[in-house]
């Protein structure tokens, strides 16, 4: 279904997208970042916090040495209360995602992953490759929401098309 090269490309895409957002976010007021915009997670910053929270949960499932954020879903929106704290944790998490992707072997994508689903408070088992695809799809989905909110807020949202990503290093 997928291979380690796909995972490395998606890890790079994730970091590239998040790095493009930083200058835009830093130029906005915190009130603009936290303004209710009718999105599923309310605001730009709430959505970004939720996305970072989700990334730590998934990464912990793939690599238990990486600690997951302990907040429950409703609190994921305010996990990092300032842009500076969020930015620092985003940078660390993107680095951890990249390191995990670089170490990944094809055999790591075979078989199932059993995990605790916090939203449904139950154990579930899914194919590992599907979980990895879902991890990156979750990122893209919520960054798309952020992109729409930035555009609606009058900001120049960054290019997000994969074909414009700089070549893999």
Short mmCIF file of N, CA and C in Angstrom, two decimals, residues 5-167:
data_model
loop_
_atom_site.label_atom_id
_atom_site.label_comp_id
_atom_site.label_asym_id
_atom_site.label_seq_id
_atom_site.Cartn_x
_atom_site.Cartn_y
_atom_site.Cartn_z
N UNK A 5 9.49 5.45 1.62
CA UNK A 5 9.71 6.69 0.84
C UNK A 5 8.48 7.59 0.90
N UNK A 6 7.29 6.99 0.84
CA UNK A 6 6.05 7.77 0.97
C UNK A 6 6.00 8.45 2.34
N UNK A 7 6.33 7.71 3.37
CA UNK A 7 6.28 8.25 4.73
C UNK A 7 7.27 9.41 4.88
N UNK A 8 8.47 9.24 4.35
CA UNK A 8 9.46 10.33 4.42
C UNK A 8 8.98 11.56 3.64
N UNK A 9 8.37 11.34 2.48
CA UNK A 9 7.85 12.47 1.69
C UNK A 9 6.74 13.19 2.45
N UNK A 10 5.86 12.45 3.10
CA UNK A 10 4.76 13.08 3.86
C UNK A 10 5.28 13.79 5.10
N UNK A 11 6.32 13.26 5.72
CA UNK A 11 6.93 13.93 6.87
C UNK A 11 7.54 15.26 6.42
N UNK A 12 8.19 15.25 5.26
CA UNK A 12 8.76 16.49 4.73
C UNK A 12 7.65 17.47 4.37
N UNK A 13 6.58 16.96 3.77
CA UNK A 13 5.45 17.81 3.40
C UNK A 13 4.86 18.46 4.65
N UNK A 14 4.67 17.69 5.71
CA UNK A 14 4.15 18.21 6.97
C UNK A 14 5.01 19.36 7.48
N UNK A 15 6.32 19.14 7.56
CA UNK A 15 7.22 20.18 8.07
C UNK A 15 7.22 21.41 7.16
N UNK A 16 7.23 21.18 5.86
CA UNK A 16 7.21 22.29 4.90
C UNK A 16 5.96 23.13 5.08
N UNK A 17 4.81 22.49 5.20
CA UNK A 17 3.56 23.21 5.38
C UNK A 17 3.56 24.00 6.68
N UNK A 18 3.99 23.38 7.77
CA UNK A 18 3.99 24.08 9.06
C UNK A 18 4.97 25.24 9.06
N UNK A 19 6.13 25.06 8.42
CA UNK A 19 7.11 26.16 8.35
C UNK A 19 6.58 27.33 7.53
N UNK A 20 5.80 27.04 6.50
CA UNK A 20 5.22 28.13 5.70
C UNK A 20 4.18 28.93 6.48
N UNK A 21 3.53 28.28 7.43
CA UNK A 21 2.49 28.96 8.21
C UNK A 21 3.07 29.95 9.21
N UNK A 22 4.24 29.67 9.74
CA UNK A 22 4.78 30.48 10.84
C UNK A 22 4.84 31.98 10.57
N UNK A 23 5.39 32.43 9.46
CA UNK A 23 5.44 33.89 9.24
C UNK A 23 4.05 34.53 9.21
N UNK A 24 3.10 33.81 8.64
CA UNK A 24 1.73 34.32 8.56
C UNK A 24 1.13 34.41 9.96
N UNK A 25 1.27 33.35 10.74
CA UNK A 25 0.74 33.33 12.10
C UNK A 25 1.39 34.40 12.97
N UNK A 26 2.70 34.55 12.84
CA UNK A 26 3.43 35.53 13.65
C UNK A 26 3.03 36.96 13.32
N UNK A 27 2.56 37.20 12.10
CA UNK A 27 2.14 38.55 11.70
C UNK A 27 0.72 38.88 12.16
N UNK A 28 -0.02 37.88 12.60
CA UNK A 28 -1.40 38.09 13.03
C UNK A 28 -1.46 38.37 14.53
N UNK A 29 -2.50 39.06 14.96
CA UNK A 29 -2.69 39.27 16.39
C UNK A 29 -3.23 37.97 17.01
N UNK A 30 -3.00 37.82 18.29
CA UNK A 30 -3.50 36.62 18.95
C UNK A 30 -5.03 36.61 18.94
N UNK A 31 -5.63 37.79 19.01
CA UNK A 31 -7.10 37.86 18.92
C UNK A 31 -7.59 37.33 17.57
N UNK A 32 -6.87 37.66 16.49
CA UNK A 32 -7.25 37.14 15.17
C UNK A 32 -7.06 35.62 15.10
N UNK A 33 -6.00 35.12 15.73
CA UNK A 33 -5.74 33.68 15.71
C UNK A 33 -6.78 32.89 16.50
N UNK A 34 -7.29 33.50 17.55
CA UNK A 34 -8.23 32.80 18.43
C UNK A 34 -9.69 33.17 18.17
N UNK A 35 -9.93 34.00 17.17
CA UNK A 35 -11.30 34.42 16.83
C UNK A 35 -12.11 33.22 16.34
N UNK A 36 -13.33 33.10 16.84
CA UNK A 36 -14.25 32.05 16.40
C UNK A 36 -14.55 32.26 14.91
N UNK A 37 -14.33 31.22 14.11
CA UNK A 37 -14.50 31.33 12.67
C UNK A 37 -15.48 30.29 12.11
N UNK A 38 -16.21 29.62 12.99
CA UNK A 38 -17.21 28.66 12.53
C UNK A 38 -16.65 27.34 12.07
N UNK A 39 -15.37 27.11 12.29
CA UNK A 39 -14.76 25.83 11.92
C UNK A 39 -15.04 24.80 13.01
N UNK A 40 -14.78 23.54 12.70
CA UNK A 40 -15.07 22.48 13.66
C UNK A 40 -14.37 22.72 15.00
N UNK A 41 -13.14 23.21 14.95
CA UNK A 41 -12.40 23.51 16.18
C UNK A 41 -12.34 25.02 16.45
N UNK A 42 -13.28 25.75 15.88
CA UNK A 42 -13.48 27.16 16.21
C UNK A 42 -12.58 28.13 15.51
N UNK A 43 -11.36 28.19 15.95
CA UNK A 43 -10.44 29.23 15.49
C UNK A 43 -9.25 28.62 14.76
N UNK A 44 -8.46 29.50 14.17
CA UNK A 44 -7.21 29.07 13.55
C UNK A 44 -6.34 28.41 14.60
N UNK A 45 -6.17 29.07 15.73
CA UNK A 45 -5.27 28.56 16.76
C UNK A 45 -5.83 27.29 17.42
N UNK A 46 -7.13 27.22 17.61
CA UNK A 46 -7.73 26.00 18.15
C UNK A 46 -7.50 24.82 17.22
N UNK A 47 -7.63 25.05 15.92
CA UNK A 47 -7.41 23.99 14.95
C UNK A 47 -5.95 23.57 14.93
N UNK A 48 -5.05 24.54 14.98
CA UNK A 48 -3.62 24.21 15.01
C UNK A 48 -3.25 23.44 16.27
N UNK A 49 -3.82 23.83 17.41
CA UNK A 49 -3.58 23.10 18.65
C UNK A 49 -4.10 21.67 18.56
N UNK A 50 -5.31 21.51 18.02
CA UNK A 50 -5.87 20.17 17.87
C UNK A 50 -4.99 19.32 16.96
N UNK A 51 -4.53 19.88 15.89
CA UNK A 51 -3.68 19.15 14.95
C UNK A 51 -2.38 18.71 15.62
N UNK A 52 -1.76 19.59 16.38
CA UNK A 52 -0.52 19.23 17.08
C UNK A 52 -0.80 18.15 18.12
N UNK A 53 -1.90 18.27 18.83
CA UNK A 53 -2.31 17.25 19.81
C UNK A 53 -2.46 15.90 19.12
N UNK A 54 -3.17 15.89 17.99
CA UNK A 54 -3.36 14.65 17.25
C UNK A 54 -2.05 14.06 16.75
N UNK A 55 -1.14 14.93 16.31
CA UNK A 55 0.16 14.43 15.85
C UNK A 55 0.91 13.72 16.96
N UNK A 56 0.86 14.27 18.18
CA UNK A 56 1.57 13.60 19.29
C UNK A 56 0.92 12.27 19.65
N UNK A 57 -0.41 12.20 19.56
CA UNK A 57 -1.09 10.93 19.83
C UNK A 57 -0.69 9.87 18.82
N UNK A 58 -0.75 10.22 17.54
CA UNK A 58 -0.39 9.25 16.51
C UNK A 58 1.08 8.86 16.60
N UNK A 59 1.93 9.84 16.79
CA UNK A 59 3.35 9.54 16.85
C UNK A 59 3.67 8.61 18.02
N UNK A 60 3.00 8.81 19.15
CA UNK A 60 3.17 7.92 20.29
C UNK A 60 2.72 6.50 19.96
N UNK A 61 1.68 6.36 19.17
CA UNK A 61 1.21 5.03 18.76
C UNK A 61 2.25 4.34 17.87
N UNK A 62 2.92 5.13 17.03
CA UNK A 62 3.93 4.57 16.14
C UNK A 62 5.27 4.36 16.83
N UNK A 63 5.59 5.24 17.77
CA UNK A 63 6.87 5.20 18.49
C UNK A 63 6.60 5.55 19.95
N UNK A 64 6.38 4.54 20.79
CA UNK A 64 6.02 4.80 22.19
C UNK A 64 7.05 5.61 22.99
N UNK A 65 8.26 5.78 22.46
CA UNK A 65 9.24 6.61 23.17
C UNK A 65 8.89 8.09 23.08
N UNK A 66 8.01 8.45 22.14
CA UNK A 66 7.55 9.84 22.01
C UNK A 66 6.31 10.00 22.89
N UNK A 67 6.36 10.94 23.81
CA UNK A 67 5.24 11.16 24.72
C UNK A 67 4.09 11.86 23.99
N UNK A 68 2.90 11.38 24.25
CA UNK A 68 1.70 12.01 23.70
C UNK A 68 1.23 13.10 24.64
N UNK A 69 0.58 14.12 24.09
CA UNK A 69 -0.03 15.14 24.93
C UNK A 69 -1.13 14.48 25.75
N UNK A 70 -1.23 14.83 27.01
CA UNK A 70 -2.17 14.16 27.91
C UNK A 70 -3.57 14.75 27.90
N UNK A 71 -3.76 15.87 27.26
CA UNK A 71 -5.08 16.52 27.28
C UNK A 71 -6.12 15.66 26.59
N UNK A 72 -7.33 15.78 27.04
CA UNK A 72 -8.46 15.13 26.37
C UNK A 72 -8.91 16.03 25.22
N UNK A 73 -9.71 15.49 24.32
CA UNK A 73 -10.09 16.20 23.10
C UNK A 73 -10.59 17.63 23.32
N UNK A 74 -11.53 17.91 24.19
CA UNK A 74 -11.98 19.30 24.27
C UNK A 74 -10.86 20.26 24.68
N UNK A 75 -9.90 19.73 25.42
CA UNK A 75 -8.80 20.58 25.90
C UNK A 75 -7.67 20.67 24.88
N UNK A 76 -7.77 19.89 23.80
CA UNK A 76 -6.73 19.95 22.77
C UNK A 76 -6.68 21.32 22.11
N UNK A 77 -7.77 22.06 22.15
CA UNK A 77 -7.82 23.37 21.50
C UNK A 77 -6.99 24.42 22.21
N UNK A 78 -6.72 24.20 23.48
CA UNK A 78 -5.95 25.17 24.28
C UNK A 78 -4.70 24.53 24.86
N UNK A 79 -4.25 23.46 24.24
CA UNK A 79 -3.10 22.71 24.74
C UNK A 79 -1.88 23.61 24.93
N UNK A 80 -1.58 24.41 23.94
CA UNK A 80 -0.47 25.36 24.02
C UNK A 80 -1.08 26.75 23.99
N UNK A 81 -1.05 27.47 25.11
CA UNK A 81 -1.82 28.71 25.23
C UNK A 81 -1.26 29.92 24.47
N UNK A 82 0.00 29.85 24.05
CA UNK A 82 0.56 30.99 23.31
C UNK A 82 1.14 30.50 21.98
N UNK A 83 1.26 31.40 21.06
CA UNK A 83 1.84 31.05 19.77
C UNK A 83 3.29 30.62 19.92
N UNK A 84 4.01 31.25 20.82
CA UNK A 84 5.42 30.87 21.04
C UNK A 84 5.53 29.43 21.54
N UNK A 85 4.67 29.05 22.50
CA UNK A 85 4.69 27.68 23.01
C UNK A 85 4.28 26.69 21.92
N UNK A 86 3.24 27.04 21.18
CA UNK A 86 2.80 26.18 20.11
C UNK A 86 3.90 26.01 19.06
N UNK A 87 4.53 27.11 18.67
CA UNK A 87 5.58 27.06 17.64
C UNK A 87 6.75 26.18 18.07
N UNK A 88 7.15 26.32 19.32
CA UNK A 88 8.27 25.49 19.82
C UNK A 88 7.90 24.02 19.80
N UNK A 89 6.70 23.69 20.27
CA UNK A 89 6.29 22.29 20.29
C UNK A 89 6.04 21.76 18.87
N UNK A 90 5.53 22.61 17.99
CA UNK A 90 5.33 22.20 16.59
C UNK A 90 6.68 21.83 15.97
N UNK A 91 7.69 22.66 16.22
CA UNK A 91 9.04 22.42 15.68
C UNK A 91 9.60 21.10 16.22
N UNK A 92 9.46 20.87 17.52
CA UNK A 92 9.95 19.62 18.12
C UNK A 92 9.21 18.41 17.55
N UNK A 93 7.90 18.53 17.45
CA UNK A 93 7.10 17.41 16.95
C UNK A 93 7.41 17.11 15.49
N UNK A 94 7.56 18.14 14.68
CA UNK A 94 7.91 17.91 13.28
C UNK A 94 9.27 17.23 13.17
N UNK A 95 10.19 17.59 14.03
CA UNK A 95 11.49 16.91 14.05
C UNK A 95 11.35 15.44 14.43
N UNK A 96 10.49 15.16 15.41
CA UNK A 96 10.26 13.77 15.81
C UNK A 96 9.58 12.97 14.70
N UNK A 97 8.66 13.60 14.00
CA UNK A 97 8.01 12.93 12.87
C UNK A 97 9.05 12.59 11.80
N UNK A 98 9.91 13.54 11.50
CA UNK A 98 10.96 13.32 10.51
C UNK A 98 11.91 12.20 10.92
N UNK A 99 12.34 12.20 12.19
CA UNK A 99 13.23 11.14 12.67
C UNK A 99 12.57 9.78 12.61
N UNK A 100 11.29 9.71 13.01
CA UNK A 100 10.55 8.45 12.94
C UNK A 100 10.49 7.97 11.48
N UNK A 101 10.17 8.87 10.57
CA UNK A 101 10.05 8.52 9.16
C UNK A 101 11.39 8.04 8.59
N UNK A 102 12.47 8.69 8.99
CA UNK A 102 13.79 8.31 8.47
C UNK A 102 14.21 6.92 8.95
N UNK A 103 13.77 6.53 10.14
CA UNK A 103 14.14 5.22 10.70
C UNK A 103 13.21 4.10 10.24
N UNK A 104 12.10 4.45 9.66
CA UNK A 104 11.08 3.47 9.30
C UNK A 104 11.58 2.50 8.24
N UNK A 105 11.27 1.24 8.43
CA UNK A 105 11.57 0.18 7.47
C UNK A 105 10.25 -0.33 6.88
N UNK A 106 10.34 -0.94 5.71
CA UNK A 106 9.14 -1.46 5.06
C UNK A 106 8.39 -2.43 5.96
N UNK A 107 9.11 -3.23 6.71
CA UNK A 107 8.47 -4.22 7.59
C UNK A 107 7.64 -3.54 8.69
N UNK A 108 8.00 -2.32 9.04
CA UNK A 108 7.25 -1.59 10.08
C UNK A 108 5.85 -1.21 9.62
N UNK A 109 5.62 -1.24 8.33
CA UNK A 109 4.31 -0.87 7.78
C UNK A 109 3.40 -2.07 7.57
N UNK A 110 3.91 -3.25 7.90
CA UNK A 110 3.15 -4.49 7.73
C UNK A 110 2.47 -4.85 9.05
N UNK A 111 1.31 -5.43 8.96
CA UNK A 111 0.62 -5.89 10.15
C UNK A 111 -0.36 -4.86 10.68
N UNK A 112 -0.78 -5.08 11.90
CA UNK A 112 -1.80 -4.24 12.52
C UNK A 112 -1.24 -3.42 13.66
N UNK A 113 -1.95 -2.36 13.96
CA UNK A 113 -1.65 -1.52 15.12
C UNK A 113 -2.86 -1.57 16.03
N UNK A 114 -2.64 -1.98 17.27
CA UNK A 114 -3.70 -1.94 18.28
C UNK A 114 -3.47 -0.71 19.12
N UNK A 115 -4.51 0.08 19.28
CA UNK A 115 -4.38 1.35 19.98
C UNK A 115 -5.64 1.63 20.79
N UNK A 116 -5.48 2.57 21.71
CA UNK A 116 -6.64 3.05 22.46
C UNK A 116 -7.18 4.27 21.73
N UNK A 117 -8.43 4.21 21.32
CA UNK A 117 -9.09 5.34 20.67
C UNK A 117 -9.70 6.20 21.77
N UNK A 118 -9.13 7.38 21.99
CA UNK A 118 -9.60 8.25 23.08
C UNK A 118 -11.00 8.78 22.81
N UNK A 119 -11.30 9.07 21.57
CA UNK A 119 -12.61 9.64 21.25
C UNK A 119 -13.73 8.66 21.57
N UNK A 120 -13.49 7.36 21.34
CA UNK A 120 -14.50 6.35 21.60
C UNK A 120 -14.22 5.56 22.87
N UNK A 121 -13.13 5.86 23.54
CA UNK A 121 -12.70 5.21 24.78
C UNK A 121 -12.76 3.68 24.65
N UNK A 122 -12.05 3.18 23.62
CA UNK A 122 -12.00 1.73 23.43
C UNK A 122 -10.74 1.36 22.66
N UNK A 123 -10.38 0.10 22.78
CA UNK A 123 -9.27 -0.43 22.01
C UNK A 123 -9.75 -0.72 20.59
N UNK A 124 -8.87 -0.51 19.63
CA UNK A 124 -9.19 -0.85 18.26
C UNK A 124 -7.92 -1.30 17.54
N UNK A 125 -8.08 -2.11 16.54
CA UNK A 125 -6.97 -2.62 15.75
C UNK A 125 -7.22 -2.30 14.28
N UNK A 126 -6.22 -1.71 13.66
CA UNK A 126 -6.31 -1.33 12.24
C UNK A 126 -4.99 -1.66 11.57
N UNK A 127 -4.99 -1.83 10.24
CA UNK A 127 -3.73 -2.06 9.53
C UNK A 127 -2.77 -0.87 9.73
N UNK A 128 -1.52 -1.19 10.02
CA UNK A 128 -0.53 -0.14 10.28
C UNK A 128 -0.43 0.84 9.11
N UNK A 129 -0.37 0.34 7.88
CA UNK A 129 -0.24 1.24 6.73
C UNK A 129 -1.42 2.21 6.67
N UNK A 130 -2.63 1.73 6.95
CA UNK A 130 -3.81 2.61 6.96
C UNK A 130 -3.70 3.66 8.06
N UNK A 131 -3.15 3.29 9.20
CA UNK A 131 -2.98 4.25 10.30
C UNK A 131 -2.00 5.35 9.91
N UNK A 132 -0.91 4.97 9.25
CA UNK A 132 0.08 5.97 8.82
C UNK A 132 -0.53 6.91 7.78
N UNK A 133 -1.26 6.36 6.84
CA UNK A 133 -1.94 7.20 5.85
C UNK A 133 -2.92 8.14 6.56
N UNK A 134 -3.67 7.61 7.51
CA UNK A 134 -4.63 8.42 8.26
C UNK A 134 -3.97 9.54 9.04
N UNK A 135 -2.79 9.26 9.60
CA UNK A 135 -2.00 10.26 10.33
C UNK A 135 -1.71 11.46 9.43
N UNK A 136 -1.18 11.19 8.25
CA UNK A 136 -0.85 12.29 7.35
C UNK A 136 -2.10 12.94 6.75
N UNK A 137 -3.14 12.16 6.51
CA UNK A 137 -4.38 12.71 6.00
C UNK A 137 -5.02 13.66 7.03
N UNK A 138 -4.94 13.31 8.31
CA UNK A 138 -5.47 14.17 9.37
C UNK A 138 -4.78 15.53 9.34
N UNK A 139 -3.46 15.51 9.15
CA UNK A 139 -2.71 16.77 9.08
C UNK A 139 -3.19 17.62 7.90
N UNK A 140 -3.27 17.00 6.74
CA UNK A 140 -3.66 17.72 5.54
C UNK A 140 -5.08 18.27 5.65
N UNK A 141 -5.97 17.47 6.20
CA UNK A 141 -7.35 17.89 6.39
C UNK A 141 -7.44 19.16 7.24
N UNK A 142 -6.80 19.14 8.40
CA UNK A 142 -6.91 20.29 9.29
C UNK A 142 -6.11 21.49 8.80
N UNK A 143 -4.98 21.26 8.12
CA UNK A 143 -4.27 22.41 7.55
C UNK A 143 -5.11 23.03 6.44
N UNK A 144 -5.90 22.24 5.74
CA UNK A 144 -6.83 22.79 4.75
C UNK A 144 -7.85 23.71 5.40
N UNK A 145 -8.33 23.32 6.58
CA UNK A 145 -9.25 24.19 7.31
C UNK A 145 -8.55 25.49 7.72
N UNK A 146 -7.31 25.37 8.18
CA UNK A 146 -6.54 26.56 8.56
C UNK A 146 -6.34 27.45 7.33
N UNK A 147 -6.02 26.85 6.21
CA UNK A 147 -5.84 27.60 4.96
C UNK A 147 -7.10 28.39 4.63
N UNK A 148 -8.26 27.75 4.73
CA UNK A 148 -9.52 28.43 4.43
C UNK A 148 -9.77 29.57 5.41
N UNK A 149 -9.49 29.34 6.70
CA UNK A 149 -9.70 30.41 7.68
C UNK A 149 -8.75 31.57 7.46
N UNK A 150 -7.49 31.27 7.09
CA UNK A 150 -6.53 32.34 6.81
C UNK A 150 -6.99 33.16 5.61
N UNK A 151 -7.44 32.48 4.58
CA UNK A 151 -7.93 33.18 3.38
C UNK A 151 -9.12 34.05 3.72
N UNK A 152 -10.06 33.52 4.50
CA UNK A 152 -11.24 34.29 4.90
C UNK A 152 -10.85 35.48 5.78
N UNK A 153 -9.74 35.35 6.49
CA UNK A 153 -9.27 36.44 7.36
C UNK A 153 -8.44 37.46 6.59
N UNK A 154 -8.33 37.29 5.27
CA UNK A 154 -7.61 38.26 4.45
C UNK A 154 -6.12 38.01 4.38
N UNK A 155 -5.67 36.86 4.81
CA UNK A 155 -4.25 36.54 4.78
C UNK A 155 -3.91 35.82 3.47
N UNK A 156 -2.67 35.91 3.07
CA UNK A 156 -2.19 35.15 1.92
C UNK A 156 -1.75 33.78 2.43
N UNK A 157 -2.64 32.82 2.34
CA UNK A 157 -2.32 31.47 2.80
C UNK A 157 -1.25 30.87 1.89
N UNK A 158 -0.37 30.05 2.46
CA UNK A 158 0.72 29.51 1.66
C UNK A 158 0.26 28.47 0.65
N UNK A 159 1.09 28.26 -0.35
CA UNK A 159 0.82 27.21 -1.33
C UNK A 159 0.85 25.87 -0.60
N UNK A 160 -0.09 25.00 -0.94
CA UNK A 160 -0.14 23.71 -0.26
C UNK A 160 -0.07 22.52 -1.22
N UNK A 161 0.02 22.79 -2.50
CA UNK A 161 0.07 21.71 -3.48
C UNK A 161 1.39 20.96 -3.37
N UNK A 162 1.28 19.66 -3.26
CA UNK A 162 2.44 18.79 -3.07
C UNK A 162 3.47 18.97 -4.19
N UNK A 163 3.02 19.26 -5.40
CA UNK A 163 3.97 19.39 -6.51
C UNK A 163 4.92 20.57 -6.35
N UNK A 164 4.61 21.51 -5.46
CA UNK A 164 5.47 22.67 -5.23
C UNK A 164 6.43 22.49 -4.05
N UNK A 165 6.35 21.35 -3.40
CA UNK A 165 7.24 21.09 -2.27
C UNK A 165 8.68 21.00 -2.78
N UNK A 166 9.61 21.59 -2.06
CA UNK A 166 11.02 21.45 -2.45
C UNK A 166 11.41 19.97 -2.50
N UNK A 167 12.38 19.62 -3.32
CA UNK A 167 12.78 18.21 -3.45
C UNK A 167 13.22 17.62 -2.10
#
